[in-house]
CSV table of C-alpha atoms in Angstrom, one decimal:
chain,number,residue,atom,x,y,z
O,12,UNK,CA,-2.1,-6.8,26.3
O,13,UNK,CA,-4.7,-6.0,23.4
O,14,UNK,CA,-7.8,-7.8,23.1
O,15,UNK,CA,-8.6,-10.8,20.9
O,16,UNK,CA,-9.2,-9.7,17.1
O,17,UNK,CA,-9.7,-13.5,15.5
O,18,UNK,CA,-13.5,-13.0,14.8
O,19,UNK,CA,-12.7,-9.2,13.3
O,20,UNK,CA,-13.5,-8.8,9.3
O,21,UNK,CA,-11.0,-7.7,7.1
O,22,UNK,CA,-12.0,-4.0,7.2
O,23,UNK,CA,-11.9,-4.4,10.9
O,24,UNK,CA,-8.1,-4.7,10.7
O,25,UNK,CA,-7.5,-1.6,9.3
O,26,UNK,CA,-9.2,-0.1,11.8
O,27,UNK,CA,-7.1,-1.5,14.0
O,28,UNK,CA,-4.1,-0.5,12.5
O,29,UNK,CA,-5.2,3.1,12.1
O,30,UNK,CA,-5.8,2.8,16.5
O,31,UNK,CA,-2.2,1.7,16.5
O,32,UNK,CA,-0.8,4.1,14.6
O,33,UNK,CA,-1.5,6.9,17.6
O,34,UNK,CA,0.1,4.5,20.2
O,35,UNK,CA,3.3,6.5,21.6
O,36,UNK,CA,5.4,3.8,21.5
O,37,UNK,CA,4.6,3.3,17.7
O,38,UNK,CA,4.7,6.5,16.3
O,39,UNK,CA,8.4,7.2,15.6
O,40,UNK,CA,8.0,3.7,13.0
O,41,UNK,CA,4.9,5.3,12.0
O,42,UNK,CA,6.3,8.9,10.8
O,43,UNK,CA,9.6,7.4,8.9
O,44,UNK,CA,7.1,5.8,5.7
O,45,UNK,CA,4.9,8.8,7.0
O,46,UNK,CA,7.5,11.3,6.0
O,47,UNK,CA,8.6,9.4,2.9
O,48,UNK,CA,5.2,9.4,1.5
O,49,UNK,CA,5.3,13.0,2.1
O,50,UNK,CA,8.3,14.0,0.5
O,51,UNK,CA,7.8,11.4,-2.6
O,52,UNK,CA,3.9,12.7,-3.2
O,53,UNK,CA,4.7,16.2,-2.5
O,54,UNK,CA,7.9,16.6,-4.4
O,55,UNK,CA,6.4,14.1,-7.6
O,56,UNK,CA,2.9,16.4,-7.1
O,57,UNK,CA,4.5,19.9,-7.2
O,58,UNK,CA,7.2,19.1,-10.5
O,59,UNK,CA,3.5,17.4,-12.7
O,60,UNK,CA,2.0,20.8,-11.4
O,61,UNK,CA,4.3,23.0,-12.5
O,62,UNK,CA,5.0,21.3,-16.1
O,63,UNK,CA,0.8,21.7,-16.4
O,64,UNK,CA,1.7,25.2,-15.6
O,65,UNK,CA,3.9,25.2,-18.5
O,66,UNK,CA,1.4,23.5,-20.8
O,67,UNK,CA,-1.6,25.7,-19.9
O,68,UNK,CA,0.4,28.9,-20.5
O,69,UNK,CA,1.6,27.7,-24.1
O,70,UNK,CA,-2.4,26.0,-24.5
O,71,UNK,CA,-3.6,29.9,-23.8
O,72,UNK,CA,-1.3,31.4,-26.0
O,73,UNK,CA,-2.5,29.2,-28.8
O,74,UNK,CA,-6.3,29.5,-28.2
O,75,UNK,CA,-8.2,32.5,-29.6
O,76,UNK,CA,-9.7,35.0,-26.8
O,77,UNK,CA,-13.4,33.3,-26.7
O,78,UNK,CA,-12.0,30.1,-25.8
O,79,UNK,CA,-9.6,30.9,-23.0
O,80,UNK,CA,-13.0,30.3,-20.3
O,81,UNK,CA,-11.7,26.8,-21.1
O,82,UNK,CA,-8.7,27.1,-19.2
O,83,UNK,CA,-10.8,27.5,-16.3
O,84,UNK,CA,-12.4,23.8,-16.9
O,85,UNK,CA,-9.4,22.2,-17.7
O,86,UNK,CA,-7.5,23.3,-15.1
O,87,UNK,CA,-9.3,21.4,-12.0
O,88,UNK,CA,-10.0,18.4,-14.2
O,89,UNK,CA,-6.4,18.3,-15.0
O,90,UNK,CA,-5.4,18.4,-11.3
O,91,UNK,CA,-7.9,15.4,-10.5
O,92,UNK,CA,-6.8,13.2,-12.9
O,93,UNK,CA,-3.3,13.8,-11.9
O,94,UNK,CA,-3.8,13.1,-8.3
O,95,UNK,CA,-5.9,9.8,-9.1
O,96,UNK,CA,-3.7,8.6,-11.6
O,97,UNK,CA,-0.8,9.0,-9.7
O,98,UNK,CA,-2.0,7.5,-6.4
O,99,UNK,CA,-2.2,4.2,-8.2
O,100,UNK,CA,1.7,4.8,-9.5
O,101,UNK,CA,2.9,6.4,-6.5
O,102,UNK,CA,1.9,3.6,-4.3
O,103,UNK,CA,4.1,1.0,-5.8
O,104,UNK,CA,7.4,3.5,-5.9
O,105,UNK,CA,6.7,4.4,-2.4
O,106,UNK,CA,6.2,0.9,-0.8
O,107,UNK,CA,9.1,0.0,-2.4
O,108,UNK,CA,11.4,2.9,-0.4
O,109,UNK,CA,9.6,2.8,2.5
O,110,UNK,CA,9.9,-1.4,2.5
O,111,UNK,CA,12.7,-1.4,5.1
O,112,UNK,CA,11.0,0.9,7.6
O,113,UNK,CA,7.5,-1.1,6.9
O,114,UNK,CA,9.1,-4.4,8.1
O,115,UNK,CA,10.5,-2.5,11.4
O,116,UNK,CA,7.4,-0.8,12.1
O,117,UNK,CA,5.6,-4.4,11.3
O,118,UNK,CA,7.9,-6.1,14.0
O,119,UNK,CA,7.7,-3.3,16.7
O,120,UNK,CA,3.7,-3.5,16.3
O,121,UNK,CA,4.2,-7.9,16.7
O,122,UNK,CA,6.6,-7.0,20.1
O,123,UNK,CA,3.4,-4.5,21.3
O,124,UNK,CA,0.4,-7.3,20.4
O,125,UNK,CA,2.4,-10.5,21.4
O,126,UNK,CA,5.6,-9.1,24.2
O,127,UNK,CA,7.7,-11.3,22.0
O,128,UNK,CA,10.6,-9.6,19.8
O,129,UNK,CA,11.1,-10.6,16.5
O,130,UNK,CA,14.4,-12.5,15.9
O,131,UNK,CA,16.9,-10.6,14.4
O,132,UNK,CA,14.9,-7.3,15.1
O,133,UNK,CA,16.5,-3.7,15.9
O,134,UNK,CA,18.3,-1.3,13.5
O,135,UNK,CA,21.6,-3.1,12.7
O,136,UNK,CA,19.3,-5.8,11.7
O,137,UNK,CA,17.4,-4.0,9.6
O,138,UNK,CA,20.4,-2.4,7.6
O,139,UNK,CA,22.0,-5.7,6.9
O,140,UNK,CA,18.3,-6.9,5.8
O,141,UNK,CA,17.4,-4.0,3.5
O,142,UNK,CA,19.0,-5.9,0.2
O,143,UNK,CA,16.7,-8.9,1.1
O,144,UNK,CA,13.9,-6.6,2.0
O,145,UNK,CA,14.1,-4.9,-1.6
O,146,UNK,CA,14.7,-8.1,-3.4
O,147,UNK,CA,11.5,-9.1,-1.8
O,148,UNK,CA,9.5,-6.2,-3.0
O,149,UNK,CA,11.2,-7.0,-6.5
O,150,UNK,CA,9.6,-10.5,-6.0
O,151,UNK,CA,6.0,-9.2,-5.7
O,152,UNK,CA,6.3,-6.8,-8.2
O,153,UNK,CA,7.2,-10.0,-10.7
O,154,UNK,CA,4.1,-11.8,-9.3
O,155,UNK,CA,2.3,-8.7,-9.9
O,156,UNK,CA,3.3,-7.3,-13.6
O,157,UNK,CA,1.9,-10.4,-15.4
O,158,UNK,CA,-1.1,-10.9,-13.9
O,159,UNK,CA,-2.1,-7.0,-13.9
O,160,UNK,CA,-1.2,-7.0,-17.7
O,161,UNK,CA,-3.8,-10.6,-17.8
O,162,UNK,CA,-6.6,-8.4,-16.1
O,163,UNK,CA,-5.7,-5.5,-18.0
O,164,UNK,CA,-6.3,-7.0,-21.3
O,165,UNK,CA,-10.3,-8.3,-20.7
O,166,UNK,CA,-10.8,-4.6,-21.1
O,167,UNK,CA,-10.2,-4.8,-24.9
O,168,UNK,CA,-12.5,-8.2,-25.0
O,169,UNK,CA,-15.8,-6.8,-26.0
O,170,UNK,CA,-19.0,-7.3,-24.3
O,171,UNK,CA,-18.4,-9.8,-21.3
O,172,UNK,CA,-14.5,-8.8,-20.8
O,173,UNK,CA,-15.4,-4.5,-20.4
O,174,UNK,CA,-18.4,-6.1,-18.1
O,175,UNK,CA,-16.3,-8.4,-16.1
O,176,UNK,CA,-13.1,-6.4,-16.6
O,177,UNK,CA,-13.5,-3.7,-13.5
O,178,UNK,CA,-14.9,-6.5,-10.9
O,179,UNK,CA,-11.4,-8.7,-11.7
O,180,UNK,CA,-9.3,-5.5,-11.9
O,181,UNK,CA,-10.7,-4.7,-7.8
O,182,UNK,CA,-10.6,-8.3,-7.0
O,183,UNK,CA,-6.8,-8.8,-7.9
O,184,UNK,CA,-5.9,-5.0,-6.4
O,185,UNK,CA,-7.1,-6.3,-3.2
O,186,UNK,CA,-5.7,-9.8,-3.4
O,187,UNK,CA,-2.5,-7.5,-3.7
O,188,UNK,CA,-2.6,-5.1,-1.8
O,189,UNK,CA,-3.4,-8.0,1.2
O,190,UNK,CA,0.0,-9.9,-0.2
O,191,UNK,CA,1.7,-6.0,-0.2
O,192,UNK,CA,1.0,-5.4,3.4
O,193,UNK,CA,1.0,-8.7,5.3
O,194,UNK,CA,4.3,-9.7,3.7
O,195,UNK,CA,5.9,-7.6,6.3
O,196,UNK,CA,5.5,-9.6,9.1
O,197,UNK,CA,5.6,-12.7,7.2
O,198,UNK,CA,8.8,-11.5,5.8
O,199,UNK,CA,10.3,-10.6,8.8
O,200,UNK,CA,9.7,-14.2,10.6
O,201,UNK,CA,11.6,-15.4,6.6
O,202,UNK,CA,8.7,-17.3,5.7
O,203,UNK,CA,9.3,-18.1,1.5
O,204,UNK,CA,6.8,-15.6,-0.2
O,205,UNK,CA,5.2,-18.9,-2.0
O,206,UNK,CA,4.3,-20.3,1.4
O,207,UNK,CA,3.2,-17.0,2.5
O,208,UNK,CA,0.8,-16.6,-0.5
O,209,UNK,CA,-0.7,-20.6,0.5
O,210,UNK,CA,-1.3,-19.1,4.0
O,211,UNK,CA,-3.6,-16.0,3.1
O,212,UNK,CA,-4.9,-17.9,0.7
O,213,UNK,CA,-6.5,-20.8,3.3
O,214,UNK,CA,-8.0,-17.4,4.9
O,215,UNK,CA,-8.6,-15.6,1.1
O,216,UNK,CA,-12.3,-13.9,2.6
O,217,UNK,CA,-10.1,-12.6,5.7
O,218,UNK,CA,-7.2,-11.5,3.4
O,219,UNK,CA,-9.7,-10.4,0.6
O,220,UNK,CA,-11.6,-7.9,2.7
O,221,UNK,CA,-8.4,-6.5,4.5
O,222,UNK,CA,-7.3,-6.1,1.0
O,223,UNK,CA,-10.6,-4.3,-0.8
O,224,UNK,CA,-10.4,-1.9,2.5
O,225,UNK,CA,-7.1,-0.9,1.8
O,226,UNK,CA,-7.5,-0.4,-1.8
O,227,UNK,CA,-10.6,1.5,-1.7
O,228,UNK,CA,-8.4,3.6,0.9
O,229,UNK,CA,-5.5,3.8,-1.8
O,230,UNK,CA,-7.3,5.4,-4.2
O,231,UNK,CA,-8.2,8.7,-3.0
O,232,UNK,CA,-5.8,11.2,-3.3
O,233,UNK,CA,-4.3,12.4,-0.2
O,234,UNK,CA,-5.7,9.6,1.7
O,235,UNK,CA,-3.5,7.4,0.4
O,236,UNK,CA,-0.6,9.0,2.0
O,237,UNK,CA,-1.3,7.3,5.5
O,238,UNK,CA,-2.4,4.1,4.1
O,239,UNK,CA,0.3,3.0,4.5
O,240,UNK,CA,2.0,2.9,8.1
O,241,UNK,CA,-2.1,2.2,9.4
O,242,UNK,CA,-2.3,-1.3,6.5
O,243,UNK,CA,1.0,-2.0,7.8
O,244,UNK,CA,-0.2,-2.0,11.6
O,245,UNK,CA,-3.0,-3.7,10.6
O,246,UNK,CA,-1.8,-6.4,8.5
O,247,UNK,CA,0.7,-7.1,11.2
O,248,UNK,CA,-2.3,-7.3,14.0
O,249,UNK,CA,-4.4,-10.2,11.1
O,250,UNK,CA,-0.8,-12.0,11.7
O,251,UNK,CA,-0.7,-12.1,14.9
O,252,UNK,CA,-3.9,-13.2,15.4
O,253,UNK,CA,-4.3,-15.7,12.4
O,254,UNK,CA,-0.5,-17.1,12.0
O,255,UNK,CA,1.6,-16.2,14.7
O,256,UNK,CA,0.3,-18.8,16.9
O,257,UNK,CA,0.8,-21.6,13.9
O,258,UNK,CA,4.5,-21.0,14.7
O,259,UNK,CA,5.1,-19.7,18.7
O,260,UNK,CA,2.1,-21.3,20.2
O,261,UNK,CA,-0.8,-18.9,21.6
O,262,UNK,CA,-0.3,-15.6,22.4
O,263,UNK,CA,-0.4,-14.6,26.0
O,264,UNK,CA,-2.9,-11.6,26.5
């Protein structure tokens, strides 16, 4: 069995999951969200690029001939922006598809740390799961909304909200992005998303700093797209080793 992980960080669990993700037994789990990243980034990515296509043509035609150098500037900026702005959309969309293969990958990454199977585990399971599974995504994105739109308004306080405004806005994204990713395993053992939230928060420096890794990941295009399935490993990994035990006893290695 794997080694002990209970004195790794939070960044340290990443890391793990991103080992995990190459394990044989794992990778089928790991290329379904794989694949539906894929798709969903590629598809979304190639339709904004062709309307800018659009736009730039009808820009040019408008422009006088001295200006049209412009169109050489514009062009990359435009294409940045797109694929940073969009990371931070695409990620919620595509954790929400992807929700029902997160929590199978999540439990066949528990059976490979622990030898224990989830209850309820396998793909009949999962089917009859998937309208809890997406209710339950629905669920964070209600705890989320609110509070993004509290954090997103100290940018228009003046002076000490634009100062403080960033620091809260990375804070909360990580505190987030840990509740995204660990809720898989938690969710798959039925713990109530409230308790859930009690439990990473008794460990909020653990959780935190799983959390700011993964976010700092999240936002850079392209490297977003196997976040995923390696937070997912990893989050699973920090359960295992920080509240499986709470439940099943210690964890034979």
């Amino acid at each position: 069995m794997s080694v002990s992980y209970h004195s790794a960080s939070g960044p340290q669990y990443l890391m793990k999951g991103l080992s995990l993700i190459s394990d044989r037994d794992l990778r089928p789990f790991v290329l379904i969200p794989l694949l539906v990243n894929l798709l969903l980034f590629g598809g979304a990515f190639y339709y904004l690029y062709t309307q800018l296509e659009v736009m730039f043509g009808w820009l040019s035609e408008q422009t006088p001939d001295y200006l049209h150098w412009l169109g050489y500037v514009l062009w990359p900026l435009a294409l940045v922006t797109i694929a940073v702005g969009f990371s931070f959309v695409f990620t919620g969309f595509a954790n929400m598809l992807a929700a029902p293969f997160n929590g199978l990958l999540a439990e066949r990454v528990e059976l490979k740390l622990t030898g224990n199977p989830v209850p309820d585990s396998g793909w009949l399971d999962l089917i009859k799961d998937t309208p809890r599974m997406l209710g339950r995504e629905w669920r964070k994105m209600a705890y989320y909304l609110p509070r993004a739109l509290g954090c997103l308004l100290l940018f228009l306080v003046p002076v000490v909200g634009q100062t403080l405004a960033p620091l809260v806005w990375f804070a909360f994204s990580a505190w987030m992005m840990a509740i995204q990713y660990c809720d898989y395993p938690f969710d798959n053992h039925k713990i109530d998303f409230t308790l859930m939230q009690r439990e990473l928060g008794s460990k909020r420096r653990l959780t935190w700093g799983f959390g700011a890794s993964v976010t700092l990941c999240s936002s850079l295009p392209f490297v977003n797209l196997l976040v995923m399935p390696v937070a997912v490993c990893g989050a699973t990994a920090l359960w295992v080793d920080h509240f499986y035990q709470l439940r099943t006893g210690p964890v034979s290695r």
